[in-house]
PDB file of C-alpha atoms in Angstrom:
ATOM      1  CA  UNK Q   1     -18.672 -21.903  13.500  1.00 63.00           C
ATOM      2  CA  UNK Q   2     -14.969 -22.341  14.210  1.00 70.00           C
ATOM      3  CA  UNK Q   3     -14.163 -21.862  10.516  1.00 68.00           C
ATOM      4  CA  UNK Q   4     -16.222 -18.679  10.488  1.00 67.00           C
ATOM      5  CA  UNK Q   5     -14.332 -17.339  13.513  1.00 63.00           C
ATOM      6  CA  UNK Q   6     -11.020 -18.312  11.938  1.00 65.00           C
ATOM      7  CA  UNK Q   7     -12.002 -16.530   8.728  1.00 64.00           C
ATOM      8  CA  UNK Q   8     -12.905 -13.359  10.605  1.00 76.00           C
ATOM      9  CA  UNK Q   9      -9.722 -13.582  12.650  1.00 80.00           C
ATOM     10  CA  UNK Q  10      -7.675 -13.661   9.456  1.00 76.00           C
ATOM     11  CA  UNK Q  11      -9.561 -10.689   8.002  1.00 78.00           C
ATOM     12  CA  UNK Q  12      -9.058  -8.780  11.248  1.00 82.00           C
ATOM     13  CA  UNK Q  13      -5.333  -9.599  11.275  1.00 84.00           C
ATOM     14  CA  UNK Q  14      -5.121  -8.567   7.604  1.00 81.00           C
ATOM     15  CA  UNK Q  15      -6.780  -5.246   8.425  1.00 83.00           C
ATOM     16  CA  UNK Q  16      -4.383  -4.664  11.318  1.00 88.00           C
ATOM     17  CA  UNK Q  17      -1.348  -5.621   9.198  1.00 88.00           C
ATOM     18  CA  UNK Q  18      -2.678  -3.470   6.365  1.00 86.00           C
ATOM     19  CA  UNK Q  19      -3.276  -0.559   8.716  1.00 89.00           C
ATOM     20  CA  UNK Q  20       0.245  -0.772  10.106  1.00 94.00           C
ATOM     21  CA  UNK Q  21       1.652  -1.084   6.588  1.00 91.00           C
ATOM     22  CA  UNK Q  22      -0.429   1.903   5.505  1.00 89.00           C
ATOM     23  CA  UNK Q  23       1.001   3.918   8.392  1.00 94.00           C
ATOM     24  CA  UNK Q  24       4.506   2.998   7.241  1.00 95.00           C
ATOM     25  CA  UNK Q  25       3.621   3.847   3.632  1.00 90.00           C
ATOM     26  CA  UNK Q  26       1.852   7.126   4.411  1.00 91.00           C
ATOM     27  CA  UNK Q  27       4.521   8.191   6.899  1.00 95.00           C
ATOM     28  CA  UNK Q  28       7.336   7.476   4.479  1.00 95.00           C
ATOM     29  CA  UNK Q  29       5.360   9.199   1.692  1.00 91.00           C
ATOM     30  CA  UNK Q  30       5.088  12.305   3.870  1.00 92.00           C
ATOM     31  CA  UNK Q  31       8.840  12.234   4.471  1.00 95.00           C
ATOM     32  CA  UNK Q  32       9.738  11.567   0.831  1.00 93.00           C
ATOM     33  CA  UNK Q  33       7.226  14.098  -0.574  1.00 92.00           C
ATOM     34  CA  UNK Q  34       8.562  16.747   1.800  1.00 91.00           C
ATOM     35  CA  UNK Q  35      12.286  16.241   1.220  1.00 93.00           C
ATOM     36  CA  UNK Q  36      12.658  14.818  -2.314  1.00 90.00           C
ATOM     37  CA  UNK Q  37      11.259  17.950  -4.044  1.00 91.00           C
ATOM     38  CA  UNK Q  38      14.017  19.939  -2.340  1.00 91.00           C
ATOM     39  CA  UNK Q  39      16.641  17.723  -4.002  1.00 89.00           C
ATOM     40  CA  UNK Q  40      14.792  16.923  -7.243  1.00 89.00           C
ATOM     41  CA  UNK Q  41      12.774  19.858  -8.520  1.00 85.00           C
ATOM     42  CA  UNK Q  42      10.656  17.793 -10.923  1.00 85.00           C
ATOM     43  CA  UNK Q  43       9.411  15.459  -8.156  1.00 85.00           C
ATOM     44  CA  UNK Q  44       6.204  17.458  -7.688  1.00 83.00           C
ATOM     45  CA  UNK Q  45       5.348  17.241 -11.376  1.00 80.00           C
ATOM     46  CA  UNK Q  46       7.415  15.000 -13.643  1.00 80.00           C
ATOM     47  CA  UNK Q  47       5.777  15.264 -17.073  1.00 82.00           C
ATOM     48  CA  UNK Q  48       2.331  15.276 -15.480  1.00 80.00           C
ATOM     49  CA  UNK Q  49       3.134  12.571 -12.925  1.00 81.00           C
ATOM     50  CA  UNK Q  50       2.942  13.956  -9.403  1.00 84.00           C
ATOM     51  CA  UNK Q  51       5.434  12.720  -6.784  1.00 86.00           C
ATOM     52  CA  UNK Q  52       6.622   9.630  -8.725  1.00 88.00           C
ATOM     53  CA  UNK Q  53       9.685   8.791  -6.615  1.00 90.00           C
ATOM     54  CA  UNK Q  54       7.929   9.552  -3.335  1.00 91.00           C
ATOM     55  CA  UNK Q  55       5.163   7.156  -4.344  1.00 87.00           C
ATOM     56  CA  UNK Q  56       7.506   4.409  -5.495  1.00 88.00           C
ATOM     57  CA  UNK Q  57       9.778   4.594  -2.446  1.00 92.00           C
ATOM     58  CA  UNK Q  58       6.946   4.817   0.085  1.00 92.00           C
ATOM     59  CA  UNK Q  59       4.978   2.028  -1.588  1.00 86.00           C
ATOM     60  CA  UNK Q  60       8.081  -0.173  -1.517  1.00 88.00           C
ATOM     61  CA  UNK Q  61       8.481   0.466   2.219  1.00 92.00           C
ATOM     62  CA  UNK Q  62       4.832  -0.446   2.795  1.00 90.00           C
ATOM     63  CA  UNK Q  63       5.059  -3.595   0.656  1.00 86.00           C
ATOM     64  CA  UNK Q  64       8.110  -4.980   2.438  1.00 89.00           C
ATOM     65  CA  UNK Q  65       6.626  -4.226   5.845  1.00 93.00           C
ATOM     66  CA  UNK Q  66       3.344  -5.860   4.784  1.00 87.00           C
ATOM     67  CA  UNK Q  67       5.117  -8.965   3.491  1.00 85.00           C
ATOM     68  CA  UNK Q  68       6.730  -9.656   6.842  1.00 88.00           C
ATOM     69  CA  UNK Q  69       3.513  -8.997   8.754  1.00 88.00           C
ATOM     70  CA  UNK Q  70       1.624 -11.258   6.326  1.00 82.00           C
ATOM     71  CA  UNK Q  71       3.935 -14.229   6.760  1.00 81.00           C
ATOM     72  CA  UNK Q  72       4.296 -13.777  10.521  1.00 85.00           C
ATOM     73  CA  UNK Q  73       0.729 -13.001  11.588  1.00 79.00           C
ATOM     74  CA  UNK Q  74      -1.909 -13.122   8.859  1.00 75.00           C
ATOM     75  CA  UNK Q  75      -1.578 -16.076   6.511  1.00 73.00           C
ATOM     76  CA  UNK Q  76      -0.438 -19.618   6.967  1.00 70.00           C
ATOM     77  CA  UNK Q  77       2.204 -20.825   4.591  1.00 64.00           C
ATOM     78  CA  UNK Q  78       0.696 -21.959   1.325  1.00 63.00           C
ATOM     79  CA  UNK Q  79       1.630 -24.779  -0.977  1.00 68.00           C
ATOM     80  CA  UNK Q  80       4.487 -22.784  -2.509  1.00 68.00           C
ATOM     81  CA  UNK Q  81       8.111 -22.715  -1.386  1.00 77.00           C
ATOM     82  CA  UNK Q  82       9.233 -19.630   0.532  1.00 79.00           C
ATOM     83  CA  UNK Q  83      11.121 -18.391  -2.496  1.00 85.00           C
ATOM     84  CA  UNK Q  84       8.205 -18.873  -4.894  1.00 83.00           C
ATOM     85  CA  UNK Q  85       5.833 -17.359  -2.353  1.00 82.00           C
ATOM     86  CA  UNK Q  86       8.039 -14.265  -2.065  1.00 83.00           C
ATOM     87  CA  UNK Q  87       8.261 -13.931  -5.867  1.00 86.00           C
ATOM     88  CA  UNK Q  88       4.461 -14.216  -6.191  1.00 84.00           C
ATOM     89  CA  UNK Q  89       4.026 -11.681  -3.394  1.00 82.00           C
ATOM     90  CA  UNK Q  90       6.359  -9.248  -5.153  1.00 84.00           C
ATOM     91  CA  UNK Q  91       4.657  -9.718  -8.552  1.00 89.00           C
ATOM     92  CA  UNK Q  92       1.246  -9.077  -7.014  1.00 86.00           C
ATOM     93  CA  UNK Q  93       2.695  -6.126  -5.119  1.00 84.00           C
ATOM     94  CA  UNK Q  94       4.236  -4.727  -8.309  1.00 87.00           C
ATOM     95  CA  UNK Q  95       0.865  -4.880 -10.059  1.00 90.00           C
ATOM     96  CA  UNK Q  96      -0.764  -3.355  -6.975  1.00 86.00           C
ATOM     97  CA  UNK Q  97       1.854  -0.603  -7.016  1.00 84.00           C
ATOM     98  CA  UNK Q  98       1.034   0.259 -10.634  1.00 90.00           C
ATOM     99  CA  UNK Q  99      -2.659   0.369  -9.724  1.00 91.00           C
ATOM    100  CA  UNK Q 100      -1.968   2.438  -6.617  1.00 87.00           C
ATOM    101  CA  UNK Q 101       0.172   4.910  -8.558  1.00 86.00           C
ATOM    102  CA  UNK Q 102      -2.526   5.186 -11.229  1.00 92.00           C
ATOM    103  CA  UNK Q 103      -5.268   5.750  -8.668  1.00 94.00           C
ATOM    104  CA  UNK Q 104      -3.073   8.322  -6.892  1.00 90.00           C
ATOM    105  CA  UNK Q 105      -2.629  10.262 -10.142  1.00 90.00           C
ATOM    106  CA  UNK Q 106      -6.373  10.197 -10.850  1.00 94.00           C
ATOM    107  CA  UNK Q 107      -7.294  11.233  -7.309  1.00 94.00           C
ATOM    108  CA  UNK Q 108      -4.621  13.948  -7.119  1.00 92.00           C
ATOM    109  CA  UNK Q 109      -5.299  15.361 -10.590  1.00 92.00           C
ATOM    110  CA  UNK Q 110      -9.088  15.244 -10.655  1.00 93.00           C
ATOM    111  CA  UNK Q 111     -10.720  14.564  -7.293  1.00 93.00           C
ATOM    112  CA  UNK Q 112      -8.863  15.874  -4.237  1.00 93.00           C
ATOM    113  CA  UNK Q 113      -8.080  19.533  -4.901  1.00 90.00           C
ATOM    114  CA  UNK Q 114      -8.398  21.072  -1.440  1.00 92.00           C
ATOM    115  CA  UNK Q 115      -6.985  20.419   2.002  1.00 92.00           C
ATOM    116  CA  UNK Q 116      -9.208  18.484   4.400  1.00 91.00           C
ATOM    117  CA  UNK Q 117      -9.187  20.001   7.882  1.00 92.00           C
ATOM    118  CA  UNK Q 118      -9.551  17.330  10.576  1.00 90.00           C
ATOM    119  CA  UNK Q 119      -9.207  19.932  13.373  1.00 88.00           C
ATOM    120  CA  UNK Q 120      -6.113  18.238  14.831  1.00 86.00           C
ATOM    121  CA  UNK Q 121      -4.466  17.702  11.438  1.00 84.00           C
ATOM    122  CA  UNK Q 122      -4.914  18.959   7.907  1.00 88.00           C
ATOM    123  CA  UNK Q 123      -4.716  16.458   5.057  1.00 90.00           C
ATOM    124  CA  UNK Q 124      -3.178  17.846   1.892  1.00 91.00           C
ATOM    125  CA  UNK Q 125      -4.502  16.720  -1.504  1.00 93.00           C
ATOM    126  CA  UNK Q 126      -1.476  14.467  -2.006  1.00 89.00           C
ATOM    127  CA  UNK Q 127      -1.965  12.768   1.379  1.00 90.00           C
ATOM    128  CA  UNK Q 128      -5.704  12.307   0.803  1.00 93.00           C
ATOM    129  CA  UNK Q 129      -4.986  10.869  -2.647  1.00 93.00           C
ATOM    130  CA  UNK Q 130      -2.393   8.477  -1.207  1.00 88.00           C
ATOM    131  CA  UNK Q 131      -4.764   7.257   1.514  1.00 91.00           C
ATOM    132  CA  UNK Q 132      -7.637   6.748  -0.958  1.00 93.00           C
ATOM    133  CA  UNK Q 133      -5.377   4.811  -3.350  1.00 92.00           C
ATOM    134  CA  UNK Q 134      -4.146   2.556  -0.525  1.00 87.00           C
ATOM    135  CA  UNK Q 135      -7.703   1.776   0.611  1.00 88.00           C
ATOM    136  CA  UNK Q 136      -8.862   0.944  -2.894  1.00 89.00           C
ATOM    137  CA  UNK Q 137      -5.943  -1.350  -3.707  1.00 88.00           C
ATOM    138  CA  UNK Q 138      -5.988  -3.119  -0.314  1.00 83.00           C
ATOM    139  CA  UNK Q 139      -9.296  -4.816  -1.109  1.00 81.00           C
ATOM    140  CA  UNK Q 140      -7.793  -6.368  -4.218  1.00 82.00           C
ATOM    141  CA  UNK Q 141      -4.607  -7.285  -2.337  1.00 79.00           C
ATOM    142  CA  UNK Q 142      -6.387  -9.349   0.299  1.00 77.00           C
ATOM    143  CA  UNK Q 143      -8.294 -11.410  -2.252  1.00 80.00           C
ATOM    144  CA  UNK Q 144      -5.307 -12.108  -4.457  1.00 81.00           C
ATOM    145  CA  UNK Q 145      -2.893 -12.839  -1.625  1.00 77.00           C
ATOM    146  CA  UNK Q 146      -5.296 -15.202   0.099  1.00 75.00           C
ATOM    147  CA  UNK Q 147      -6.372 -17.121  -3.002  1.00 80.00           C
ATOM    148  CA  UNK Q 148      -3.163 -17.225  -5.022  1.00 78.00           C
ATOM    149  CA  UNK Q 149      -0.147 -16.785  -2.759  1.00 77.00           C
ATOM    150  CA  UNK Q 150      -1.119 -18.156   0.653  1.00 74.00           C
ATOM    151  CA  UNK Q 151      -3.613 -20.773  -0.490  1.00 69.00           C
ATOM    152  CA  UNK Q 152      -2.679 -23.612   1.849  1.00 50.00           C
TER     153      UNK Q 152
END
């Protein structure tokens, strides 16, 4: 029973850390996607890739924030050294970033075409695509981080 509670506690902490990281990522994406196109005209559509720098920069902010939350609150230190653990975390995050960027492109190009009115806020297609990509990749992230990186 105690192990079951501990397992659920870790999942809950992961969800909270992921939610906070998603807020950082989505918030920074909103900032980058608003201001970068003013400085770099091809940011909205760079050879068919929509908002590439905004995605990369915001995802990097979310990854770094998530790393610190993960080591402080979610996972216990694994069998790896801190340095090796960080390298593994970054490799997994890099792969997750590629997946997230790919899912964003698919969602933005083919699925989310219209604004979603939430009464108090309207989600643009790029924001909806970003949120959907984050949710999809986060499931994979938890499994890989728990089993490979922080596998005490």
